[in-house]
Amino acid sequence: MTGVRPARGPRGAEAIHAAVLALLAEEGYVGLTVEGVARRSGINKTTLYRWWPSKPPLVAATFRHAIARDLPVPDTGTLRGDLVALVRSKAAFFADGPGRLAADVLAHTGADTELARLADELLGEHCAHVAEVTGRARARGELTGPVDDELLADLLLGPVWLRAVVTRRPLSGADADTLVDTLLAGLPR
Amino acid sequence: MTGVRPARGPRGAEAIHAAVLALLAEEGYVGLTVEGVARRSGINKTTLYRWWPSKPPLVAATFRHAIARDLPVPDTGTLRGDLVALVRSKAAFFADGPGRLAADVLAHTGADTELARLADELLGEHCAHVAEVTGRARARGELTGPVDDELLADLLLGPVWLRAVVTRRPLSGADADTLVDTLLAGLPR
Protein backbone atom coordinates (compact mmCIF):
# COMPACT_ATOMS: atom_id res chain seq x y z
CA MET A 1 0.00 0.00 0.00
CA THR A 2 2.19 2.79 -1.28
CA GLY A 3 0.96 6.33 -1.68
CA VAL A 4 -0.67 6.49 1.75
CA ARG A 5 1.05 9.36 3.44
CA PRO A 6 1.33 9.49 7.21
CA ALA A 7 -1.29 11.76 8.72
CA ARG A 8 -0.01 15.26 9.50
CA GLY A 9 -1.82 17.05 12.26
CA PRO A 10 -2.05 17.65 15.96
CA ARG A 11 -2.78 15.05 18.58
CA GLY A 12 -6.49 14.37 18.42
CA ALA A 13 -6.50 14.70 14.62
CA GLU A 14 -8.86 11.70 14.36
CA ALA A 15 -11.41 13.46 16.59
CA ILE A 16 -11.06 16.65 14.57
CA HIS A 17 -11.62 14.92 11.23
CA ALA A 18 -14.58 12.99 12.65
CA ALA A 19 -16.09 16.28 13.87
CA VAL A 20 -15.61 17.90 10.45
CA LEU A 21 -17.39 14.99 8.73
CA ALA A 22 -20.24 14.96 11.27
CA LEU A 23 -20.79 18.72 10.90
CA LEU A 24 -20.60 18.56 7.10
CA ALA A 25 -23.30 15.87 7.15
CA GLU A 26 -25.48 17.88 9.52
CA GLU A 27 -24.98 21.46 8.36
CA GLY A 28 -23.20 21.36 5.03
CA TYR A 29 -20.05 23.21 4.03
CA VAL A 30 -21.59 26.65 4.34
CA GLY A 31 -22.80 26.03 7.90
CA LEU A 32 -19.51 24.54 9.12
CA THR A 33 -17.23 26.75 11.27
CA VAL A 34 -13.81 26.14 12.81
CA GLU A 35 -15.34 27.06 16.20
CA GLY A 36 -18.02 24.40 15.70
CA VAL A 37 -15.36 21.80 14.96
CA ALA A 38 -13.49 22.81 18.14
CA ARG A 39 -16.65 22.42 20.24
CA ARG A 40 -17.62 19.10 18.64
CA SER A 41 -14.15 17.54 18.87
CA GLY A 42 -13.24 18.93 22.29
CA ILE A 43 -9.94 20.18 20.83
CA ASN A 44 -8.82 23.69 21.70
CA LYS A 45 -9.69 26.28 19.05
CA THR A 46 -6.16 27.74 19.09
CA THR A 47 -4.74 24.28 18.37
CA LEU A 48 -7.00 24.04 15.34
CA TYR A 49 -6.00 27.48 14.09
CA ARG A 50 -2.31 26.69 14.59
CA TRP A 51 -2.64 23.83 12.09
CA TRP A 52 -5.30 25.20 9.77
CA PRO A 53 -5.73 28.99 9.49
CA SER A 54 -9.26 28.75 8.08
CA LYS A 55 -12.09 26.44 7.09
CA PRO A 56 -10.96 25.40 3.57
CA PRO A 57 -7.57 23.93 4.59
CA LEU A 58 -9.22 22.19 7.58
CA VAL A 59 -11.84 20.58 5.35
CA ALA A 60 -9.17 19.71 2.78
CA ALA A 61 -7.12 17.99 5.51
CA THR A 62 -10.14 15.93 6.56
CA PHE A 63 -10.76 14.76 2.99
CA ARG A 64 -7.06 14.05 2.46
CA HIS A 65 -7.15 11.95 5.64
CA ALA A 66 -10.24 10.02 4.43
CA ILE A 67 -8.68 9.45 1.00
CA ALA A 68 -5.40 8.17 2.48
CA ARG A 69 -7.40 5.79 4.68
CA ASP A 70 -10.10 4.66 2.20
CA LEU A 71 -8.37 4.94 -1.18
CA PRO A 72 -4.92 3.33 -1.08
CA VAL A 73 -3.21 3.10 -4.48
CA PRO A 74 -4.07 -0.40 -5.72
CA ASP A 75 -1.22 -2.80 -6.49
CA THR A 76 -2.82 -5.97 -7.86
CA GLY A 77 0.06 -6.94 -10.13
CA THR A 78 -1.64 -6.07 -13.42
CA LEU A 79 -2.59 -2.83 -15.14
CA ARG A 80 -6.17 -3.99 -15.67
CA GLY A 81 -6.51 -5.07 -12.04
CA ASP A 82 -5.15 -1.77 -10.78
CA LEU A 83 -7.37 0.35 -13.05
CA VAL A 84 -10.49 -1.66 -12.15
CA ALA A 85 -9.65 -1.31 -8.45
CA LEU A 86 -9.12 2.46 -8.88
CA VAL A 87 -12.47 2.96 -10.59
CA ARG A 88 -14.41 0.63 -8.30
CA SER A 89 -12.96 2.09 -5.10
CA LYS A 90 -13.60 5.65 -6.24
CA ALA A 91 -17.17 4.86 -7.31
CA ALA A 92 -17.79 3.35 -3.86
CA PHE A 93 -16.02 6.25 -2.11
CA PHE A 94 -18.13 8.97 -3.76
CA ALA A 95 -21.39 7.06 -3.36
CA ASP A 96 -21.33 7.13 0.43
CA GLY A 97 -19.66 8.40 3.63
CA PRO A 98 -16.77 10.91 3.50
CA GLY A 99 -16.57 10.68 -0.29
CA ARG A 100 -20.24 11.59 -0.65
CA LEU A 101 -19.62 14.62 1.60
CA ALA A 102 -16.51 15.55 -0.39
CA ALA A 103 -18.51 15.32 -3.61
CA ASP A 104 -21.22 17.53 -2.12
CA VAL A 105 -18.63 20.13 -1.11
CA LEU A 106 -16.85 20.01 -4.46
CA ALA A 107 -20.14 20.17 -6.36
CA HIS A 108 -20.54 23.64 -4.87
CA THR A 109 -17.20 24.98 -6.07
CA GLY A 110 -19.06 27.51 -8.22
CA ALA A 111 -17.30 30.86 -7.93
CA ASP A 112 -15.50 29.86 -4.69
CA THR A 113 -11.81 29.88 -5.59
CA GLU A 114 -10.75 28.21 -2.33
CA LEU A 115 -13.06 25.26 -3.04
CA ALA A 116 -11.81 25.12 -6.62
CA ARG A 117 -8.27 24.89 -5.20
CA LEU A 118 -9.39 22.05 -2.94
CA ALA A 119 -10.91 20.25 -5.94
CA ASP A 120 -7.65 20.76 -7.85
CA GLU A 121 -5.66 19.32 -4.97
CA LEU A 122 -7.85 16.24 -4.54
CA LEU A 123 -7.90 15.60 -8.30
CA GLY A 124 -4.12 16.03 -8.21
CA GLU A 125 -3.90 13.18 -5.67
CA HIS A 126 -6.07 11.02 -7.94
CA CYS A 127 -3.76 11.82 -10.86
CA ALA A 128 -0.72 10.87 -8.74
CA HIS A 129 -2.37 7.50 -8.02
CA VAL A 130 -2.94 6.94 -11.75
CA ALA A 131 0.68 7.91 -12.53
CA GLU A 132 1.90 5.38 -9.95
CA VAL A 133 -0.23 2.65 -11.54
CA THR A 134 0.92 3.45 -15.10
CA GLY A 135 4.53 3.77 -13.92
CA ARG A 136 4.43 0.25 -12.48
CA ALA A 137 2.69 -1.06 -15.62
CA ARG A 138 5.45 0.46 -17.73
CA ALA A 139 8.13 -1.15 -15.53
CA ARG A 140 6.40 -4.52 -16.05
CA GLY A 141 6.29 -3.98 -19.81
CA GLU A 142 2.47 -3.76 -19.87
CA LEU A 143 2.52 -0.25 -21.29
CA THR A 144 4.82 0.41 -24.21
CA GLY A 145 4.05 3.94 -25.33
CA PRO A 146 3.49 7.33 -23.77
CA VAL A 147 0.34 7.89 -21.70
CA ASP A 148 -1.01 11.29 -20.68
CA ASP A 149 -1.58 10.46 -17.00
CA GLU A 150 -3.67 13.58 -16.36
CA LEU A 151 -6.01 12.79 -19.24
CA LEU A 152 -6.19 9.11 -18.22
CA ALA A 153 -7.01 10.24 -14.66
CA ASP A 154 -9.89 12.33 -16.04
CA LEU A 155 -11.09 9.45 -18.23
CA LEU A 156 -11.17 7.16 -15.20
CA LEU A 157 -12.71 9.63 -12.76
CA GLY A 158 -14.98 11.64 -15.09
CA PRO A 159 -17.64 8.93 -15.54
CA VAL A 160 -17.45 8.06 -11.82
CA TRP A 161 -18.00 11.73 -11.02
CA LEU A 162 -20.91 12.24 -13.44
CA ARG A 163 -22.74 9.24 -12.01
CA ALA A 164 -21.94 9.76 -8.32
CA VAL A 165 -22.31 13.53 -8.16
CA VAL A 166 -24.46 14.74 -11.03
CA THR A 167 -27.01 12.02 -11.80
CA ARG A 168 -26.64 10.19 -8.46
CA ARG A 169 -26.78 6.78 -10.14
CA PRO A 170 -23.38 5.44 -9.09
CA LEU A 171 -21.34 3.38 -11.53
CA SER A 172 -21.80 -0.36 -10.90
CA GLY A 173 -18.91 -2.80 -10.58
CA ALA A 174 -19.73 -4.25 -14.01
CA ASP A 175 -19.72 -0.73 -15.51
CA ALA A 176 -16.31 -0.13 -13.93
CA ASP A 177 -14.97 -3.27 -15.65
CA THR A 178 -16.44 -2.25 -19.03
CA LEU A 179 -15.02 1.25 -18.64
CA VAL A 180 -11.50 -0.07 -18.01
CA ASP A 181 -11.72 -2.64 -20.82
CA THR A 182 -12.83 0.11 -23.22
CA LEU A 183 -9.87 2.27 -22.19
CA LEU A 184 -7.45 -0.65 -22.55
CA ALA A 185 -8.68 -1.98 -25.90
CA GLY A 186 -10.20 1.07 -27.58
CA LEU A 187 -13.46 1.05 -29.53
CA PRO A 188 -14.13 -2.07 -31.66
CA ARG A 189 -12.99 -1.12 -35.16
CA MET B 1 -27.73 18.82 -38.65
CA THR B 2 -29.94 16.12 -37.27
CA GLY B 3 -30.98 15.92 -33.66
CA VAL B 4 -31.95 19.59 -33.40
CA ARG B 5 -35.56 19.48 -32.37
CA PRO B 6 -37.86 22.34 -33.24
CA ALA B 7 -38.36 24.66 -30.27
CA ARG B 8 -41.55 23.96 -28.36
CA GLY B 9 -42.98 26.87 -26.48
CA PRO B 10 -45.22 29.89 -26.65
CA ARG B 11 -44.75 32.88 -28.89
CA GLY B 12 -41.98 34.96 -27.36
CA ALA B 13 -40.07 31.85 -26.29
CA GLU B 14 -36.79 33.48 -27.37
CA ALA B 15 -37.41 36.41 -25.02
CA ILE B 16 -38.32 34.03 -22.21
CA HIS B 17 -35.18 31.95 -22.59
CA ALA B 18 -33.04 35.09 -22.82
CA ALA B 19 -34.63 36.36 -19.60
CA VAL B 20 -33.96 33.05 -17.82
CA LEU B 21 -30.27 33.17 -18.84
CA ALA B 22 -29.90 36.83 -17.82
CA LEU B 23 -31.48 36.18 -14.41
CA LEU B 24 -29.42 33.04 -13.83
CA ALA B 25 -26.27 35.06 -14.53
CA GLU B 26 -27.37 37.86 -12.20
CA GLU B 27 -29.06 36.02 -9.35
CA GLY B 28 -28.25 32.34 -9.71
CA TYR B 29 -30.69 29.44 -9.74
CA VAL B 30 -31.85 29.95 -6.16
CA GLY B 31 -32.73 33.62 -6.75
CA LEU B 32 -34.58 33.02 -10.03
CA THR B 33 -38.41 33.09 -9.96
CA VAL B 34 -41.02 32.52 -12.68
CA GLU B 35 -42.45 35.95 -11.80
CA GLY B 36 -39.04 37.53 -12.35
CA VAL B 37 -38.80 35.87 -15.76
CA ALA B 38 -42.27 37.21 -16.66
CA ARG B 39 -41.24 40.76 -15.67
CA ARG B 40 -37.91 40.60 -17.48
CA SER B 41 -39.30 39.09 -20.70
CA GLY B 42 -42.51 41.10 -20.80
CA ILE B 43 -44.45 37.84 -21.30
CA ASN B 44 -47.60 37.31 -19.26
CA LYS B 45 -47.08 35.21 -16.14
CA THR B 46 -50.09 33.00 -16.91
CA THR B 47 -48.62 32.21 -20.33
CA LEU B 48 -45.42 31.08 -18.65
CA TYR B 49 -47.29 28.93 -16.15
CA ARG B 50 -49.39 27.37 -18.92
CA TRP B 51 -46.20 26.03 -20.53
CA TRP B 52 -44.05 25.41 -17.46
CA PRO B 53 -45.77 24.81 -14.11
CA SER B 54 -42.69 25.68 -12.05
CA LYS B 55 -39.10 26.88 -12.16
CA PRO B 56 -37.27 23.59 -12.87
CA PRO B 57 -39.09 22.74 -16.14
CA LEU B 58 -38.74 26.38 -17.27
CA VAL B 59 -35.00 26.34 -16.65
CA ALA B 60 -34.74 22.91 -18.27
CA ALA B 61 -36.53 24.24 -21.39
CA THR B 62 -34.07 27.15 -21.60
CA PHE B 63 -31.08 24.82 -21.45
CA ARG B 64 -32.65 22.43 -23.96
CA HIS B 65 -33.17 25.41 -26.27
CA ALA B 66 -29.52 26.52 -25.88
CA ILE B 67 -28.28 22.97 -26.48
CA ALA B 68 -30.38 22.54 -29.62
CA ARG B 69 -29.01 25.84 -30.90
CA ASP B 70 -25.35 25.56 -29.83
CA LEU B 71 -24.70 21.80 -29.84
CA PRO B 72 -25.98 20.21 -33.06
CA VAL B 73 -25.05 16.54 -33.46
CA PRO B 74 -21.86 16.62 -35.55
CA ASP B 75 -21.82 14.81 -38.90
CA THR B 76 -18.30 15.14 -40.28
CA GLY B 77 -18.30 11.86 -42.18
CA THR B 78 -15.90 10.01 -39.85
CA LEU B 79 -16.22 8.60 -36.33
CA ARG B 80 -13.07 10.39 -35.19
CA GLY B 81 -14.24 13.68 -36.65
CA ASP B 82 -17.63 13.37 -34.99
CA LEU B 83 -16.21 12.43 -31.58
CA VAL B 84 -13.66 15.25 -31.67
CA ALA B 85 -16.40 17.70 -32.64
CA LEU B 86 -18.62 16.41 -29.80
CA VAL B 87 -15.89 16.83 -27.18
CA ARG B 88 -14.64 20.18 -28.48
CA SER B 89 -18.12 21.69 -28.78
CA LYS B 90 -19.11 20.53 -25.30
CA ALA B 91 -15.87 21.81 -23.76
CA ALA B 92 -16.54 25.20 -25.38
CA PHE B 93 -20.22 25.12 -24.36
CA PHE B 94 -19.55 24.51 -20.67
CA ALA B 95 -16.68 27.01 -20.51
CA ASP B 96 -18.85 30.01 -21.29
CA GLY B 97 -22.35 31.44 -21.84
CA PRO B 98 -25.47 29.28 -21.37
CA GLY B 99 -23.39 26.14 -20.86
CA ARG B 100 -21.42 27.76 -18.03
CA LEU B 101 -24.76 28.71 -16.40
CA ALA B 102 -26.11 25.18 -16.95
CA ALA B 103 -22.99 23.74 -15.35
CA ASP B 104 -23.38 26.09 -12.38
CA VAL B 105 -27.00 25.00 -11.92
CA LEU B 106 -26.18 21.31 -12.29
CA ALA B 107 -23.20 21.60 -9.95
CA HIS B 108 -25.73 22.43 -7.24
CA THR B 109 -27.90 19.35 -7.75
CA GLY B 110 -27.00 18.22 -4.23
CA ALA B 111 -30.12 16.89 -2.56
CA ASP B 112 -32.46 18.65 -5.03
CA THR B 113 -34.25 15.85 -6.87
CA GLU B 114 -35.74 18.18 -9.49
CA LEU B 115 -32.29 19.43 -10.43
CA ALA B 116 -31.00 15.85 -10.48
CA ARG B 117 -33.82 15.03 -12.93
CA LEU B 118 -32.79 17.99 -15.07
CA ALA B 119 -29.19 16.72 -15.05
CA ASP B 120 -30.43 13.27 -16.05
CA GLU B 121 -32.42 14.72 -18.91
CA LEU B 122 -29.58 16.83 -20.28
CA LEU B 123 -27.13 13.94 -19.98
CA GLY B 124 -29.73 11.80 -21.74
CA GLU B 125 -29.65 14.22 -24.69
CA HIS B 126 -25.86 13.98 -24.77
CA CYS B 127 -26.13 10.18 -24.77
CA ALA B 128 -28.62 10.33 -27.67
CA HIS B 129 -26.10 12.43 -29.64
CA VAL B 130 -23.38 9.84 -28.98
CA ALA B 131 -25.72 7.00 -30.02
CA GLU B 132 -26.47 8.83 -33.27
CA VAL B 133 -22.74 9.22 -33.97
CA THR B 134 -21.94 5.56 -33.22
CA GLY B 135 -24.99 4.42 -35.20
CA ARG B 136 -23.73 6.27 -38.28
CA ALA B 137 -20.20 4.92 -37.73
CA ARG B 138 -21.59 1.39 -37.59
CA ALA B 139 -23.55 1.97 -40.81
CA ARG B 140 -20.29 3.11 -42.48
CA GLY B 141 -18.47 0.03 -41.18
CA GLU B 142 -16.21 2.08 -38.89
CA LEU B 143 -17.43 0.30 -35.77
CA THR B 144 -17.60 -3.47 -35.90
CA GLY B 145 -18.51 -4.55 -32.37
CA PRO B 146 -20.95 -3.58 -29.67
CA VAL B 147 -20.46 -0.23 -27.90
CA ASP B 148 -22.11 0.78 -24.63
CA ASP B 149 -23.32 4.21 -25.76
CA GLU B 150 -24.14 5.36 -22.24
CA LEU B 151 -20.68 4.50 -20.98
CA LEU B 152 -19.05 6.06 -24.05
CA ALA B 153 -21.13 9.19 -23.46
CA ASP B 154 -19.79 9.35 -19.88
CA LEU B 155 -16.21 8.75 -21.08
CA LEU B 156 -16.54 11.65 -23.53
CA LEU B 157 -18.33 14.06 -21.21
CA GLY B 158 -16.78 13.10 -17.84
CA PRO B 159 -13.37 14.70 -18.48
CA VAL B 160 -15.04 17.75 -20.07
CA TRP B 161 -17.21 18.08 -16.97
CA LEU B 162 -14.38 17.67 -14.44
CA ARG B 163 -12.34 20.38 -16.16
CA ALA B 164 -15.16 22.81 -16.96
CA VAL B 165 -17.15 22.50 -13.76
CA VAL B 166 -14.93 21.19 -10.97
CA THR B 167 -11.40 22.46 -11.61
CA ARG B 168 -12.43 25.26 -14.00
CA ARG B 169 -9.49 24.58 -16.31
CA PRO B 170 -11.41 23.75 -19.49
CA LEU B 171 -10.15 20.98 -21.76
CA SER B 172 -8.10 22.41 -24.66
CA GLY B 173 -8.71 21.47 -28.28
CA ALA B 174 -5.49 19.40 -28.28
CA ASP B 175 -6.66 17.57 -25.13
CA ALA B 176 -9.97 16.83 -26.86
CA ASP B 177 -8.07 15.23 -29.76
CA THR B 178 -5.88 13.15 -27.42
CA LEU B 179 -8.95 12.05 -25.46
CA VAL B 180 -10.71 10.80 -28.59
CA ASP B 181 -7.58 9.11 -29.95
CA THR B 182 -7.13 7.32 -26.62
CA LEU B 183 -10.74 6.11 -26.73
CA LEU B 184 -10.38 4.98 -30.34
CA ALA B 185 -7.03 3.18 -30.03
CA GLY B 186 -6.89 2.14 -26.39
CA LEU B 187 -3.80 2.41 -24.18
CA PRO B 188 -0.44 1.61 -25.88
CA ARG B 189 0.26 -2.02 -25.01
XYZ file of C-alpha atoms in Angstrom:
378
model
C 0.000 0.000 0.000
C 2.187 2.792 -1.283
C 0.963 6.329 -1.682
C -0.666 6.488 1.751
C 1.052 9.364 3.436
C 1.327 9.488 7.208
C -1.289 11.764 8.725
C -0.013 15.258 9.497
C -1.824 17.054 12.258
C -2.047 17.655 15.958
C -2.776 15.048 18.581
C -6.489 14.373 18.417
C -6.496 14.704 14.620
C -8.858 11.701 14.363
C -11.412 13.458 16.587
C -11.063 16.653 14.565
C -11.621 14.920 11.231
C -14.581 12.991 12.652
C -16.087 16.279 13.869
C -15.611 17.899 10.450
C -17.387 14.987 8.729
C -20.244 14.960 11.271
C -20.791 18.715 10.900
C -20.599 18.560 7.097
C -23.298 15.867 7.147
C -25.480 17.880 9.521
C -24.977 21.462 8.361
C -23.204 21.356 5.026
C -20.049 23.211 4.032
C -21.590 26.652 4.343
C -22.797 26.026 7.905
C -19.513 24.539 9.122
C -17.233 26.751 11.272
C -13.807 26.139 12.813
C -15.342 27.062 16.196
C -18.015 24.400 15.704
C -15.359 21.797 14.963
C -13.487 22.811 18.140
C -16.653 22.416 20.243
C -17.615 19.099 18.639
C -14.154 17.541 18.867
C -13.240 18.931 22.295
C -9.937 20.176 20.827
C -8.819 23.694 21.697
C -9.690 26.282 19.045
C -6.161 27.743 19.086
C -4.736 24.280 18.368
C -7.001 24.039 15.343
C -6.002 27.480 14.093
C -2.310 26.691 14.591
C -2.641 23.833 12.092
C -5.299 25.204 9.766
C -5.729 28.987 9.494
C -9.264 28.745 8.082
C -12.087 26.442 7.088
C -10.964 25.405 3.565
C -7.571 23.926 4.588
C -9.215 22.190 7.583
C -11.843 20.579 5.353
C -9.169 19.715 2.785
C -7.116 17.989 5.505
C -10.138 15.927 6.557
C -10.760 14.764 2.989
C -7.059 14.048 2.456
C -7.147 11.946 5.635
C -10.236 10.017 4.434
C -8.679 9.450 1.004
C -5.400 8.168 2.478
C -7.404 5.790 4.676
C -10.096 4.660 2.196
C -8.374 4.943 -1.184
C -4.923 3.329 -1.084
C -3.205 3.104 -4.479
C -4.073 -0.395 -5.717
C -1.220 -2.795 -6.489
C -2.821 -5.973 -7.858
C 0.060 -6.936 -10.130
C -1.641 -6.069 -13.421
C -2.590 -2.826 -15.137
C -6.166 -3.988 -15.668
C -6.509 -5.072 -12.039
C -5.145 -1.766 -10.776
C -7.370 0.351 -13.054
C -10.491 -1.656 -12.152
C -9.653 -1.308 -8.452
C -9.116 2.456 -8.878
C -12.468 2.960 -10.594
C -14.412 0.627 -8.301
C -12.964 2.091 -5.103
C -13.604 5.650 -6.244
C -17.171 4.855 -7.310
C -17.794 3.350 -3.855
C -16.023 6.251 -2.108
C -18.127 8.967 -3.758
C -21.391 7.058 -3.360
C -21.329 7.127 0.431
C -19.659 8.399 3.625
C -16.769 10.912 3.499
C -16.566 10.677 -0.287
C -20.241 11.586 -0.648
C -19.618 14.617 1.604
C -16.506 15.546 -0.390
C -18.509 15.319 -3.608
C -21.220 17.533 -2.116
C -18.632 20.133 -1.111
C -16.850 20.011 -4.463
C -20.144 20.173 -6.361
C -20.542 23.640 -4.869
C -17.196 24.984 -6.071
C -19.060 27.508 -8.217
C -17.300 30.856 -7.927
C -15.500 29.861 -4.686
C -11.808 29.884 -5.592
C -10.751 28.207 -2.330
C -13.064 25.257 -3.037
C -11.811 25.125 -6.620
C -8.266 24.886 -5.198
C -9.389 22.053 -2.943
C -10.906 20.255 -5.944
C -7.648 20.758 -7.846
C -5.659 19.323 -4.965
C -7.849 16.239 -4.539
C -7.900 15.605 -8.295
C -4.121 16.027 -8.208
C -3.901 13.181 -5.674
C -6.066 11.020 -7.937
C -3.758 11.822 -10.858
C -0.720 10.873 -8.738
C -2.365 7.496 -8.022
C -2.938 6.935 -11.750
C 0.678 7.905 -12.532
C 1.896 5.382 -9.947
C -0.233 2.649 -11.543
C 0.925 3.452 -15.098
C 4.532 3.768 -13.924
C 4.428 0.250 -12.480
C 2.689 -1.063 -15.622
C 5.453 0.459 -17.732
C 8.134 -1.151 -15.526
C 6.399 -4.518 -16.050
C 6.287 -3.980 -19.810
C 2.468 -3.764 -19.866
C 2.522 -0.252 -21.287
C 4.821 0.408 -24.215
C 4.049 3.939 -25.327
C 3.493 7.331 -23.768
C 0.340 7.893 -21.699
C -1.013 11.289 -20.678
C -1.583 10.464 -17.003
C -3.672 13.583 -16.362
C -6.009 12.788 -19.243
C -6.191 9.115 -18.224
C -7.013 10.235 -14.663
C -9.888 12.329 -16.039
C -11.095 9.450 -18.235
C -11.174 7.157 -15.200
C -12.715 9.633 -12.756
C -14.983 11.638 -15.085
C -17.635 8.928 -15.540
C -17.451 8.058 -11.820
C -18.005 11.727 -11.016
C -20.908 12.244 -13.440
C -22.738 9.235 -12.006
C -21.940 9.765 -8.317
C -22.313 13.529 -8.155
C -24.463 14.743 -11.034
C -27.006 12.019 -11.797
C -26.637 10.193 -8.458
C -26.783 6.782 -10.137
C -23.382 5.440 -9.085
C -21.344 3.382 -11.532
C -21.803 -0.359 -10.898
C -18.914 -2.798 -10.578
C -19.732 -4.248 -14.010
C -19.716 -0.727 -15.514
C -16.312 -0.128 -13.931
C -14.973 -3.272 -15.651
C -16.441 -2.247 -19.027
C -15.021 1.253 -18.641
C -11.499 -0.068 -18.015
C -11.721 -2.639 -20.823
C -12.830 0.107 -23.220
C -9.870 2.266 -22.193
C -7.450 -0.647 -22.546
C -8.677 -1.976 -25.899
C -10.203 1.068 -27.579
C -13.459 1.052 -29.531
C -14.128 -2.072 -31.661
C -12.989 -1.118 -35.158
C -27.735 18.820 -38.654
C -29.942 16.116 -37.275
C -30.977 15.920 -33.665
C -31.946 19.585 -33.398
C -35.555 19.484 -32.372
C -37.858 22.338 -33.241
C -38.359 24.656 -30.268
C -41.553 23.956 -28.362
C -42.981 26.873 -26.484
C -45.222 29.891 -26.654
C -44.750 32.880 -28.889
C -41.976 34.963 -27.364
C -40.072 31.852 -26.293
C -36.794 33.480 -27.370
C -37.413 36.409 -25.017
C -38.317 34.032 -22.207
C -35.176 31.947 -22.592
C -33.040 35.094 -22.824
C -34.634 36.362 -19.597
C -33.962 33.048 -17.815
C -30.266 33.171 -18.836
C -29.904 36.830 -17.818
C -31.479 36.181 -14.411
C -29.415 33.037 -13.832
C -26.269 35.065 -14.534
C -27.369 37.863 -12.198
C -29.062 36.023 -9.350
C -28.255 32.338 -9.710
C -30.687 29.444 -9.741
C -31.855 29.953 -6.162
C -32.730 33.621 -6.746
C -34.577 33.016 -10.028
C -38.407 33.087 -9.963
C -41.021 32.519 -12.677
C -42.453 35.945 -11.797
C -39.035 37.526 -12.345
C -38.800 35.867 -15.761
C -42.268 37.210 -16.661
C -41.244 40.761 -15.670
C -37.908 40.601 -17.482
C -39.299 39.091 -20.700
C -42.513 41.099 -20.803
C -44.449 37.837 -21.302
C -47.601 37.308 -19.264
C -47.076 35.209 -16.139
C -50.094 33.002 -16.911
C -48.624 32.211 -20.334
C -45.421 31.083 -18.646
C -47.291 28.926 -16.152
C -49.388 27.369 -18.917
C -46.200 26.026 -20.529
C -44.053 25.412 -17.456
C -45.772 24.812 -14.107
C -42.691 25.678 -12.046
C -39.103 26.876 -12.158
C -37.271 23.588 -12.872
C -39.090 22.744 -16.143
C -38.743 26.384 -17.273
C -34.998 26.344 -16.650
C -34.739 22.907 -18.274
C -36.531 24.243 -21.385
C -34.072 27.150 -21.596
C -31.083 24.822 -21.449
C -32.651 22.433 -23.957
C -33.173 25.410 -26.270
C -29.524 26.515 -25.883
C -28.278 22.973 -26.480
C -30.380 22.536 -29.623
C -29.010 25.839 -30.905
C -25.345 25.558 -29.829
C -24.703 21.797 -29.835
C -25.979 20.207 -33.059
C -25.051 16.539 -33.464
C -21.859 16.616 -35.553
C -21.821 14.808 -38.901
C -18.301 15.145 -40.284
C -18.300 11.863 -42.183
C -15.905 10.009 -39.847
C -16.218 8.596 -36.332
C -13.069 10.394 -35.193
C -14.237 13.684 -36.648
C -17.632 13.366 -34.988
C -16.210 12.434 -31.581
C -13.656 15.254 -31.668
C -16.404 17.703 -32.637
C -18.623 16.410 -29.800
C -15.894 16.830 -27.177
C -14.637 20.180 -28.479
C -18.122 21.687 -28.779
C -19.106 20.527 -25.304
C -15.873 21.806 -23.762
C -16.540 25.199 -25.376
C -20.223 25.119 -24.364
C -19.553 24.505 -20.669
C -16.682 27.008 -20.514
C -18.851 30.009 -21.287
C -22.354 31.441 -21.835
C -25.471 29.283 -21.372
C -23.391 26.136 -20.859
C -21.425 27.763 -18.034
C -24.762 28.707 -16.404
C -26.111 25.183 -16.946
C -22.989 23.743 -15.346
C -23.385 26.092 -12.385
C -27.003 25.000 -11.918
C -26.183 21.308 -12.294
C -23.203 21.600 -9.947
C -25.727 22.428 -7.241
C -27.895 19.353 -7.751
C -26.999 18.217 -4.226
C -30.122 16.886 -2.559
C -32.459 18.647 -5.031
C -34.250 15.851 -6.874
C -35.742 18.175 -9.488
C -32.289 19.429 -10.431
C -31.003 15.851 -10.485
C -33.824 15.026 -12.931
C -32.794 17.989 -15.068
C -29.189 16.722 -15.052
C -30.430 13.265 -16.049
C -32.423 14.718 -18.909
C -29.580 16.830 -20.279
C -27.125 13.940 -19.978
C -29.731 11.800 -21.743
C -29.649 14.221 -24.691
C -25.859 13.982 -24.767
C -26.133 10.181 -24.769
C -28.622 10.334 -27.668
C -26.100 12.425 -29.641
C -23.381 9.844 -28.980
C -25.715 7.004 -30.025
C -26.473 8.833 -33.274
C -22.739 9.217 -33.972
C -21.940 5.555 -33.215
C -24.987 4.423 -35.202
C -23.734 6.265 -38.277
C -20.201 4.924 -37.728
C -21.593 1.394 -37.591
C -23.546 1.971 -40.813
C -20.285 3.106 -42.478
C -18.468 0.031 -41.185
C -16.214 2.083 -38.894
C -17.434 0.303 -35.771
C -17.597 -3.466 -35.897
C -18.513 -4.555 -32.373
C -20.948 -3.576 -29.668
C -20.464 -0.231 -27.904
C -22.111 0.781 -24.632
C -23.316 4.214 -25.760
C -24.144 5.361 -22.237
C -20.675 4.504 -20.981
C -19.046 6.056 -24.049
C -21.130 9.190 -23.458
C -19.793 9.352 -19.882
C -16.209 8.752 -21.082
C -16.536 11.646 -23.534
C -18.329 14.063 -21.209
C -16.783 13.098 -17.843
C -13.375 14.700 -18.475
C -15.041 17.745 -20.071
C -17.207 18.081 -16.970
C -14.381 17.674 -14.440
C -12.344 20.376 -16.157
C -15.155 22.809 -16.959
C -17.148 22.500 -13.756
C -14.927 21.185 -10.973
C -11.398 22.462 -11.610
C -12.426 25.257 -14.004
C -9.492 24.576 -16.308
C -11.409 23.745 -19.488
C -10.147 20.984 -21.763
C -8.101 22.405 -24.663
C -8.709 21.475 -28.280
C -5.489 19.402 -28.285
C -6.663 17.573 -25.130
C -9.968 16.826 -26.858
C -8.067 15.233 -29.761
C -5.879 13.150 -27.421
C -8.946 12.053 -25.463
C -10.707 10.805 -28.593
C -7.578 9.108 -29.955
C -7.126 7.315 -26.618
C -10.736 6.105 -26.731
C -10.379 4.975 -30.341
C -7.031 3.182 -30.031
C -6.888 2.144 -26.385
C -3.801 2.409 -24.183
C -0.442 1.611 -25.879
C 0.262 -2.018 -25.005
